[in-house]
PDB file of C-alpha atoms in Angstrom:
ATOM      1  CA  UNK A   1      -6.389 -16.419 -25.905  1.00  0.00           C
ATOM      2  CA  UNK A   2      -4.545 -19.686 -26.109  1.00  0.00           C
ATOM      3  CA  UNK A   3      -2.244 -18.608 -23.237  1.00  0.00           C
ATOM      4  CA  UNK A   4      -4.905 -17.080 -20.924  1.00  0.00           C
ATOM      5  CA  UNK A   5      -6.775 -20.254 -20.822  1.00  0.00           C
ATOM      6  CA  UNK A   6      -3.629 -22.239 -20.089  1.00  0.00           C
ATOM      7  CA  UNK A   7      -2.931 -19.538 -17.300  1.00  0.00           C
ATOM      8  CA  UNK A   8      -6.475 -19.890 -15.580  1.00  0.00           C
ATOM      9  CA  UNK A   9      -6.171 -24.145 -16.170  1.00  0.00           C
ATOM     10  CA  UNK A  10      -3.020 -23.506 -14.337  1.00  0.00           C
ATOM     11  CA  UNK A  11      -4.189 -21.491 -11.563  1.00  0.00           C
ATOM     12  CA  UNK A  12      -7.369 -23.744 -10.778  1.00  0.00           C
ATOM     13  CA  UNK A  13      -5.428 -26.895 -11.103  1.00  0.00           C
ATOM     14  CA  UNK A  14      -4.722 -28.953  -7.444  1.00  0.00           C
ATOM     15  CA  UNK A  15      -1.025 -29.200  -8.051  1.00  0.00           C
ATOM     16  CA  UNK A  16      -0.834 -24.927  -8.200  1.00  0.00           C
ATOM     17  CA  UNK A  17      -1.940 -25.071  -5.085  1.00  0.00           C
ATOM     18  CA  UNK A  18      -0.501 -27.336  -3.122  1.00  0.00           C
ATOM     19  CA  UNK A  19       3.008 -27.949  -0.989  1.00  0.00           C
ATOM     20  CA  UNK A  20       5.373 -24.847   0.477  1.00  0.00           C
ATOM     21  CA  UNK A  21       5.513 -23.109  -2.929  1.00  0.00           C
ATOM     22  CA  UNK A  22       1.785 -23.381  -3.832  1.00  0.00           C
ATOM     23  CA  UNK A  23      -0.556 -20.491  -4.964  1.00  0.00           C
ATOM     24  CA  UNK A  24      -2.100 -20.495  -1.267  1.00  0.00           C
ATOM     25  CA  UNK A  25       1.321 -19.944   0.429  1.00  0.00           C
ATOM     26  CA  UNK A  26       2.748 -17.696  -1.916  1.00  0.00           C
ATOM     27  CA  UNK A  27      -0.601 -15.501  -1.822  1.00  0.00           C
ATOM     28  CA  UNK A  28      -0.416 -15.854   1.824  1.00  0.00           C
ATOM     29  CA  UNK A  29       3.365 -14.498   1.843  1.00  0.00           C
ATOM     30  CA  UNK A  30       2.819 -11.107  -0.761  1.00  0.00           C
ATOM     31  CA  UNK A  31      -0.158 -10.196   2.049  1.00  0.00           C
ATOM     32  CA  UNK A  32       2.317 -10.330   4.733  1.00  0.00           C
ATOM     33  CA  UNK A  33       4.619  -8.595   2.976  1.00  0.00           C
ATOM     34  CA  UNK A  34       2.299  -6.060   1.903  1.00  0.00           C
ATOM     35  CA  UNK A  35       1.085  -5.981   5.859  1.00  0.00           C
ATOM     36  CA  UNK A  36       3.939  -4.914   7.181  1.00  0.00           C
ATOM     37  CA  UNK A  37       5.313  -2.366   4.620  1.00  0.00           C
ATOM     38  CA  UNK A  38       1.942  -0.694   4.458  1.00  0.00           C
ATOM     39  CA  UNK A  39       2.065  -1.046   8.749  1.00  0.00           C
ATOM     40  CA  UNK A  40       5.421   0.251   8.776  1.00  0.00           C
ATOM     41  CA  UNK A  41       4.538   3.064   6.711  1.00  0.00           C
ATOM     42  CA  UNK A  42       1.312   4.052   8.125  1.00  0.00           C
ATOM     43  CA  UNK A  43       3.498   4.285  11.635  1.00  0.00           C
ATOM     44  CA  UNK A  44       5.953   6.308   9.679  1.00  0.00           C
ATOM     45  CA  UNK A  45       4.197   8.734   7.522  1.00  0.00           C
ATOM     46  CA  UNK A  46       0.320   9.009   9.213  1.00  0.00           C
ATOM     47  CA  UNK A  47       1.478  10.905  12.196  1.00  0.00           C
ATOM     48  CA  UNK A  48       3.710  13.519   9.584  1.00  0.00           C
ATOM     49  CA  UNK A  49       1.007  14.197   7.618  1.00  0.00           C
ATOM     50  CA  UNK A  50      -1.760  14.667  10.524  1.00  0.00           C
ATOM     51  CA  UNK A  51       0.824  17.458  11.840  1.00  0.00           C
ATOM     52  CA  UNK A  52       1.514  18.400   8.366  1.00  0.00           C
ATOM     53  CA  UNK A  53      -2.228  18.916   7.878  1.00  0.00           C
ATOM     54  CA  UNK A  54      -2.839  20.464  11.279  1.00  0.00           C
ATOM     55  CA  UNK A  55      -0.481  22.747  11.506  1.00  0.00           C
ATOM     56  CA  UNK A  56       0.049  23.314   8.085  1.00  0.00           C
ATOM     57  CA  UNK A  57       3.703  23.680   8.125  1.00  0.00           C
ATOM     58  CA  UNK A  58       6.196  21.811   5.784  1.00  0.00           C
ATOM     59  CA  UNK A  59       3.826  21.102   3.111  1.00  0.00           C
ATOM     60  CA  UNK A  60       5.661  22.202   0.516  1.00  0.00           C
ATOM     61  CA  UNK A  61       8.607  20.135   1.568  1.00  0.00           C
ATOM     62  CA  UNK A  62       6.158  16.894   1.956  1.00  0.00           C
ATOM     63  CA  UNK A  63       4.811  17.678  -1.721  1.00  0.00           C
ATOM     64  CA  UNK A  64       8.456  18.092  -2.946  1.00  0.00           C
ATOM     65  CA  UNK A  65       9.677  15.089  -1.258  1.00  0.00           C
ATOM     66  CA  UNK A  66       6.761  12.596  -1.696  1.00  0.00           C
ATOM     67  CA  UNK A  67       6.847  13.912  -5.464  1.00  0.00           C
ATOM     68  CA  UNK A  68      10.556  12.515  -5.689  1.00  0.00           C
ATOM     69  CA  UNK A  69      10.024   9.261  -3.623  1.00  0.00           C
ATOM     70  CA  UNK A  70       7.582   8.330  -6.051  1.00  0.00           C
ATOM     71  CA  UNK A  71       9.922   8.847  -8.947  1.00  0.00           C
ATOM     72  CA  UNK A  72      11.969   6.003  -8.044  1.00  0.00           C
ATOM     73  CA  UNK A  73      12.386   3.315  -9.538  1.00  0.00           C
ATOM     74  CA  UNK A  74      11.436   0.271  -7.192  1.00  0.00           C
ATOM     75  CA  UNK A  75      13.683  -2.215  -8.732  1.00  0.00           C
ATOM     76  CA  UNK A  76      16.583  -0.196  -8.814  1.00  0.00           C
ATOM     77  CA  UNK A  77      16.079   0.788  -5.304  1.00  0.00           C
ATOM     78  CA  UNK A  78      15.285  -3.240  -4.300  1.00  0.00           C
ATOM     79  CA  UNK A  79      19.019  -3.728  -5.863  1.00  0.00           C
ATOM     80  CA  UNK A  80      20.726  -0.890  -3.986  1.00  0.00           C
ATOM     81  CA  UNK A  81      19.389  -1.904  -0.979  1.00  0.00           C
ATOM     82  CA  UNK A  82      19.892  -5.136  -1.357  1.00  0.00           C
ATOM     83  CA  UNK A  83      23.482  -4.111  -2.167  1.00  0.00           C
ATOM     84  CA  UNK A  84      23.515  -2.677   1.554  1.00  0.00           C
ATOM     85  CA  UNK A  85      21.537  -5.384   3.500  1.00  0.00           C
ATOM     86  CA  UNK A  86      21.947  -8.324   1.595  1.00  0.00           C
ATOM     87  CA  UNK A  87      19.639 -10.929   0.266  1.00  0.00           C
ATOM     88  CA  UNK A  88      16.849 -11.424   1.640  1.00  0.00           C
ATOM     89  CA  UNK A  89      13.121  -9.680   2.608  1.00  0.00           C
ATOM     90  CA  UNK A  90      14.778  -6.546   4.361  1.00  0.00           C
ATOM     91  CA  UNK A  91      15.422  -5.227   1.157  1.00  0.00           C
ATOM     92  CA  UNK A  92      12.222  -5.323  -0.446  1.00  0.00           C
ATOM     93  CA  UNK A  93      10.559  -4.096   2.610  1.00  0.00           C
ATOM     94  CA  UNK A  94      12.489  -0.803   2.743  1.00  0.00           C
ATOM     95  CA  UNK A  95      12.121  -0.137  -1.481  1.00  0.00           C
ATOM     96  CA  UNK A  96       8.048  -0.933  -0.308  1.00  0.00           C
ATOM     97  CA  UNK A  97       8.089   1.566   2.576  1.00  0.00           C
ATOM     98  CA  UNK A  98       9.337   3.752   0.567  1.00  0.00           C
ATOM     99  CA  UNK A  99       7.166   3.413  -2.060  1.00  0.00           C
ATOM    100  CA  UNK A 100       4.144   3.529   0.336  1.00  0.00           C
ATOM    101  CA  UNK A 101       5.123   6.204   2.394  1.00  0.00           C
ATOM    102  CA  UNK A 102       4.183   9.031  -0.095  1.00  0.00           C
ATOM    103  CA  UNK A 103       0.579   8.431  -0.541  1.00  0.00           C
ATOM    104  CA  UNK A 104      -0.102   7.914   3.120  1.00  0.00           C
ATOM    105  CA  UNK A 105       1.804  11.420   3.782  1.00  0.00           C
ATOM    106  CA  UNK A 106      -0.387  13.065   1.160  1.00  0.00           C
ATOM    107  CA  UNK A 107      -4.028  11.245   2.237  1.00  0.00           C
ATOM    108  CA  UNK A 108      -3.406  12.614   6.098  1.00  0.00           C
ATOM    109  CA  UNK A 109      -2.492  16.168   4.962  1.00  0.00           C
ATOM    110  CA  UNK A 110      -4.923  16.294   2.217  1.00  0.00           C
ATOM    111  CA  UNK A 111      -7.602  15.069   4.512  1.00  0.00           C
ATOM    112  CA  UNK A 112      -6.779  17.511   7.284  1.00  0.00           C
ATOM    113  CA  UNK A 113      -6.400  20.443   4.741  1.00  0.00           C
ATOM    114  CA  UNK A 114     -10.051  19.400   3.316  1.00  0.00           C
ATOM    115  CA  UNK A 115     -12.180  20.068   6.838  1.00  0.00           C
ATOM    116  CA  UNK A 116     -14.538  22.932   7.016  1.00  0.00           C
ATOM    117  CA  UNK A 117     -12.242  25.867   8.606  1.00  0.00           C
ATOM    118  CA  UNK A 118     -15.300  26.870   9.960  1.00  0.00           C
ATOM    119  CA  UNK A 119     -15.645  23.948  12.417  1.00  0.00           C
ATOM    120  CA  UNK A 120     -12.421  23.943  13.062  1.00  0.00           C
ATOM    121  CA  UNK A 121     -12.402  27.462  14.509  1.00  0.00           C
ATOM    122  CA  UNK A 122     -15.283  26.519  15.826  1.00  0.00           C
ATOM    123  CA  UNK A 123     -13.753  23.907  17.856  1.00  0.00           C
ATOM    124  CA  UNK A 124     -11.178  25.935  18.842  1.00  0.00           C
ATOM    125  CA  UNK A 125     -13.673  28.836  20.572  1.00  0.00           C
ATOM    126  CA  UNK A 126     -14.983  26.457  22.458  1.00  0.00           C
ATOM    127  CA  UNK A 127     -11.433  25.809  24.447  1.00  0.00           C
ATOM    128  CA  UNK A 128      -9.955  22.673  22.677  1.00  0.00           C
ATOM    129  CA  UNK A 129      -6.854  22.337  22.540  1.00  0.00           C
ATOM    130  CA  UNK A 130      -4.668  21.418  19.447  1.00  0.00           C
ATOM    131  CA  UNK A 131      -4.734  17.887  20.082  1.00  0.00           C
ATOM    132  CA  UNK A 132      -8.149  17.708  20.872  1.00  0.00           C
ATOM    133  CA  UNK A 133      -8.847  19.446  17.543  1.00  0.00           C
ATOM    134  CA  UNK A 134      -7.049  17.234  15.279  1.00  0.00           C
ATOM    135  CA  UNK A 135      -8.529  14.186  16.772  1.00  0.00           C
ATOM    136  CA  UNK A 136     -12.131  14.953  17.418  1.00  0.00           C
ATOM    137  CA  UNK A 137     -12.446  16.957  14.517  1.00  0.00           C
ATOM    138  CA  UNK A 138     -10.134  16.770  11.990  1.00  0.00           C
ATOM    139  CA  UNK A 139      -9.381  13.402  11.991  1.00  0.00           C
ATOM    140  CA  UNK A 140     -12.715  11.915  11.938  1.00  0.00           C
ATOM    141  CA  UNK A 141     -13.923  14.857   9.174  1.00  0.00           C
ATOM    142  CA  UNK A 142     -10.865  13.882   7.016  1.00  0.00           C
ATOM    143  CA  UNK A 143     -10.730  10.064   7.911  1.00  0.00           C
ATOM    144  CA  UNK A 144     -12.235   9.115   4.287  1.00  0.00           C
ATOM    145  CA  UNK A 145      -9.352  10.871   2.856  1.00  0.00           C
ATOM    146  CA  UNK A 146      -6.734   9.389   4.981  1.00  0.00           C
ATOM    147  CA  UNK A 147      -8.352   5.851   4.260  1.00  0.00           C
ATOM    148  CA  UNK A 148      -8.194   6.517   0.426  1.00  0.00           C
ATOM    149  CA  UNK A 149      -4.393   7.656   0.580  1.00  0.00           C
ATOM    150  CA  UNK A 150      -4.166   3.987   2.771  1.00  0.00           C
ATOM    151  CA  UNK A 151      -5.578   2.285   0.316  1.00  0.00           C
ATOM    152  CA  UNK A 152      -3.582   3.703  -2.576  1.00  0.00           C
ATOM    153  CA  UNK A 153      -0.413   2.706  -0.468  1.00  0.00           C
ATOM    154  CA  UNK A 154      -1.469  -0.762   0.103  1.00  0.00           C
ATOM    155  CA  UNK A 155      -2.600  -1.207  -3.828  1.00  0.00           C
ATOM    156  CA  UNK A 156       1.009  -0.107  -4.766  1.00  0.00           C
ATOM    157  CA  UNK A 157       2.401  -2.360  -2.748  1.00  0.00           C
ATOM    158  CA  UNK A 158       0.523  -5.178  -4.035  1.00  0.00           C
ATOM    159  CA  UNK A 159       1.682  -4.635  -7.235  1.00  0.00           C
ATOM    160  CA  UNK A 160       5.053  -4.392  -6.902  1.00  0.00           C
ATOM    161  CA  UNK A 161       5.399  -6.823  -4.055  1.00  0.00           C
ATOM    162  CA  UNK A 162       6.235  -9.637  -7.070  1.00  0.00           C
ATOM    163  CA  UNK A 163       9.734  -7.772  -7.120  1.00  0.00           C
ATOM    164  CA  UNK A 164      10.320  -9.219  -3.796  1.00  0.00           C
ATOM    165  CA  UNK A 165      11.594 -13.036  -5.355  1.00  0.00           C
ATOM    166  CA  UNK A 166      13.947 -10.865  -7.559  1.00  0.00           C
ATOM    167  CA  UNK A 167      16.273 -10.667  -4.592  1.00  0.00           C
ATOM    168  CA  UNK A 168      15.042 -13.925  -2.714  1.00  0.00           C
ATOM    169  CA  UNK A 169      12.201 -13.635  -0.714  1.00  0.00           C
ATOM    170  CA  UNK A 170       9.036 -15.348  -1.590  1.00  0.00           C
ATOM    171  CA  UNK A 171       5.423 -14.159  -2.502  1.00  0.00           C
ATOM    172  CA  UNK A 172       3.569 -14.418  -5.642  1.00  0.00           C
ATOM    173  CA  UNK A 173       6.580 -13.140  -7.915  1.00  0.00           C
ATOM    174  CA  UNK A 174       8.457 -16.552  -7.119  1.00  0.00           C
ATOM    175  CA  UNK A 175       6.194 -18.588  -9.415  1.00  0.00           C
ATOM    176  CA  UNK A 176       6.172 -15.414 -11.801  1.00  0.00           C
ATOM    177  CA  UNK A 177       9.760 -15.052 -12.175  1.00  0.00           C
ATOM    178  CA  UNK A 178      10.320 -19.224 -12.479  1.00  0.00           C
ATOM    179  CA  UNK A 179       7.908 -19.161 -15.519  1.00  0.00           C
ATOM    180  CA  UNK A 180       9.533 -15.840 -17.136  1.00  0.00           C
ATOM    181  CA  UNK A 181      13.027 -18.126 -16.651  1.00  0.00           C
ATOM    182  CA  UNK A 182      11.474 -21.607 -17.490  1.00  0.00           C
ATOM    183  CA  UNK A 183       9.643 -20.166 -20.498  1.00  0.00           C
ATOM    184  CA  UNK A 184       6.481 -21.410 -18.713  1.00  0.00           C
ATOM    185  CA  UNK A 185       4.045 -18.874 -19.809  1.00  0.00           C
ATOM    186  CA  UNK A 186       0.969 -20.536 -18.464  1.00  0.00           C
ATOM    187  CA  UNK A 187       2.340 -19.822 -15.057  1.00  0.00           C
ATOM    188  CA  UNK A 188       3.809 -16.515 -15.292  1.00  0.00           C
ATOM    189  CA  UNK A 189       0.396 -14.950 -16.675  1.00  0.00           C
ATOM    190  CA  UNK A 190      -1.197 -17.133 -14.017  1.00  0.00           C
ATOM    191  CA  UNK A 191       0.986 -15.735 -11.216  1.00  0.00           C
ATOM    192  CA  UNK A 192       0.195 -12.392 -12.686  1.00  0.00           C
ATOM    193  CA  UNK A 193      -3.471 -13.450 -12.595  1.00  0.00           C
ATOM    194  CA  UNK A 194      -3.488 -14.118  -9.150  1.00  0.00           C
ATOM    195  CA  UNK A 195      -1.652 -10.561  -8.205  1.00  0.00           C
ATOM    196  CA  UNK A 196      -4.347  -8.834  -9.759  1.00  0.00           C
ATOM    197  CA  UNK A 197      -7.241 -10.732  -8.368  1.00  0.00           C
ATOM    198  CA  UNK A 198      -5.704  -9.864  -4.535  1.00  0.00           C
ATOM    199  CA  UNK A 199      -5.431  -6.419  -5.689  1.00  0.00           C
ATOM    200  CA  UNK A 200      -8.735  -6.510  -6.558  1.00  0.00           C
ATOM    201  CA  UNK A 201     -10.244  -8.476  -3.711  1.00  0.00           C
ATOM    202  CA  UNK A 202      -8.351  -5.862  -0.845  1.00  0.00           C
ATOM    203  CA  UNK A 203      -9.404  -2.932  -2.866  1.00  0.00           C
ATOM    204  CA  UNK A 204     -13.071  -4.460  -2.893  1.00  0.00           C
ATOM    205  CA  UNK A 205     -12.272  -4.106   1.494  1.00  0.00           C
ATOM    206  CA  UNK A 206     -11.245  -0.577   1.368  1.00  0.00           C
ATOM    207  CA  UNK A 207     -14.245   0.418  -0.773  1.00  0.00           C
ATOM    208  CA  UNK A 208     -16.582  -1.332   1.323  1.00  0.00           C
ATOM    209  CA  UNK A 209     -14.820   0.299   4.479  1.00  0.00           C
ATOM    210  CA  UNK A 210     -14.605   3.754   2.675  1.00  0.00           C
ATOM    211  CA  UNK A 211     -18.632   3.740   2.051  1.00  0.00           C
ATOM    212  CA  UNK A 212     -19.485   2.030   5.804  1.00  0.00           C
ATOM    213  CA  UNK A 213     -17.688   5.646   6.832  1.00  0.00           C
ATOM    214  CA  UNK A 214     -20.365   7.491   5.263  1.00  0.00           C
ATOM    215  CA  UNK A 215     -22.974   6.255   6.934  1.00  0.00           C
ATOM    216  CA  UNK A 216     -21.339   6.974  10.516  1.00  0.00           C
ATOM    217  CA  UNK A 217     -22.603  10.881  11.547  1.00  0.00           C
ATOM    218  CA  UNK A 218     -19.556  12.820  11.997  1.00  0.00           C
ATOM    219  CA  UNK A 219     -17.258  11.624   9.324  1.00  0.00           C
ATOM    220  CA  UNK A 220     -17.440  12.749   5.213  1.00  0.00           C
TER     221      UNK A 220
END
């Protein structure tokens, strides 16, 4: 209880916060981070699972593949790639792609899979095409799905965007790691502290977003 005090005294003290290494600039660097490996993904694995979903071809490959990609370990895969690239934030940002990619893959399929077949043939009688299908119908129907498998992503990421200072790039896991090596507990649990409550906080946004969807007439 001790500690956890010390850790929130830490946390809501001025000097936390302030200069190039403060609470508000490392929070400010694990959202970037976690912007662009959830954007990267989302460009990578959204369009593969809509035609995954659609067409309903090479799901058991996607299911087989995703499976294993989430088996890996994310550290391990930071230091291999690090091994290749160097030090730095490029190798973080592919072990985070690849750790996002997965659930994004199996939110689009899943929420393409999930429409009524019914309006879907029904959309096809009346002439649409394939394209028109997946994104007047299918894609708004399923969009709730694909948000959730989104969110998941970006959660993950969160979480294991700390591992990003174990190879030299910044975010919250800088002050995390300096405690775990200076033996400064107060500000390891307090850099842990803060990780949760921005987990938290953006999964607070995708809920929000999630139930605003409901209320729009053509999406479930």
């Amino acid at each position: 209880m001790n500690q956890l005090v010390e850790a929130l005294h830490w946390v809501l003290s001025a000097e936390a916060w302030t200069g190039p290494g403060g609470l508000g600039a490392r929070t400010a660097e694990h959202l970037w981070y976690t912007l662009i490996a959830v954007g990267l993904s989302v460009l990578v694995a959204l369009p593969a699972g809509l035609i995954i979903g659609h067409t309903g071809r090479g799901r058991a490959v996607a299911v087989l593949s995703t499976g294993a990609a989430r088996a890996l370990p994310t550290l391990g895969l930071i230091t291999l790639a690090a091994l290749a690239v160097g030090i730095g934030l490029t190798a973080p940002m592919i072990a985070f792609v690849v750790l996002a990619v997965p659930s994004i893959i199996a939110g689009a399929y899943s929420g393409v899979e999930a429409v009524d077949r019914r309006v879907v043939d029904a959309a096809r009688a009346q002439g649409l095409s394939p394209w028109q299908v997946l994104t007047t119908v299918e894609v708004p129907l399923g969009l709730r799905m694909i948000l959730g498998g989104i969110r998941l992503a970006t959660l993950q990421v969160i979480a294991t965007a700390t591992l990003a200072a174990y190879v030299g790039a910044g975010g919250l896991g800088r002050p995390l790691f300096l405690g775990l090596r200076n033996h400064d507990y107060a500000m390891m649990l307090g850099a842990s502290l803060m990780v949760i409550a921005v987990a938290v906080l953006v999964d607070a946004m995708f809920v929000i977003a999630q139930r605003t969807l409901r209320r729009i007439p053509g999406i479930v």
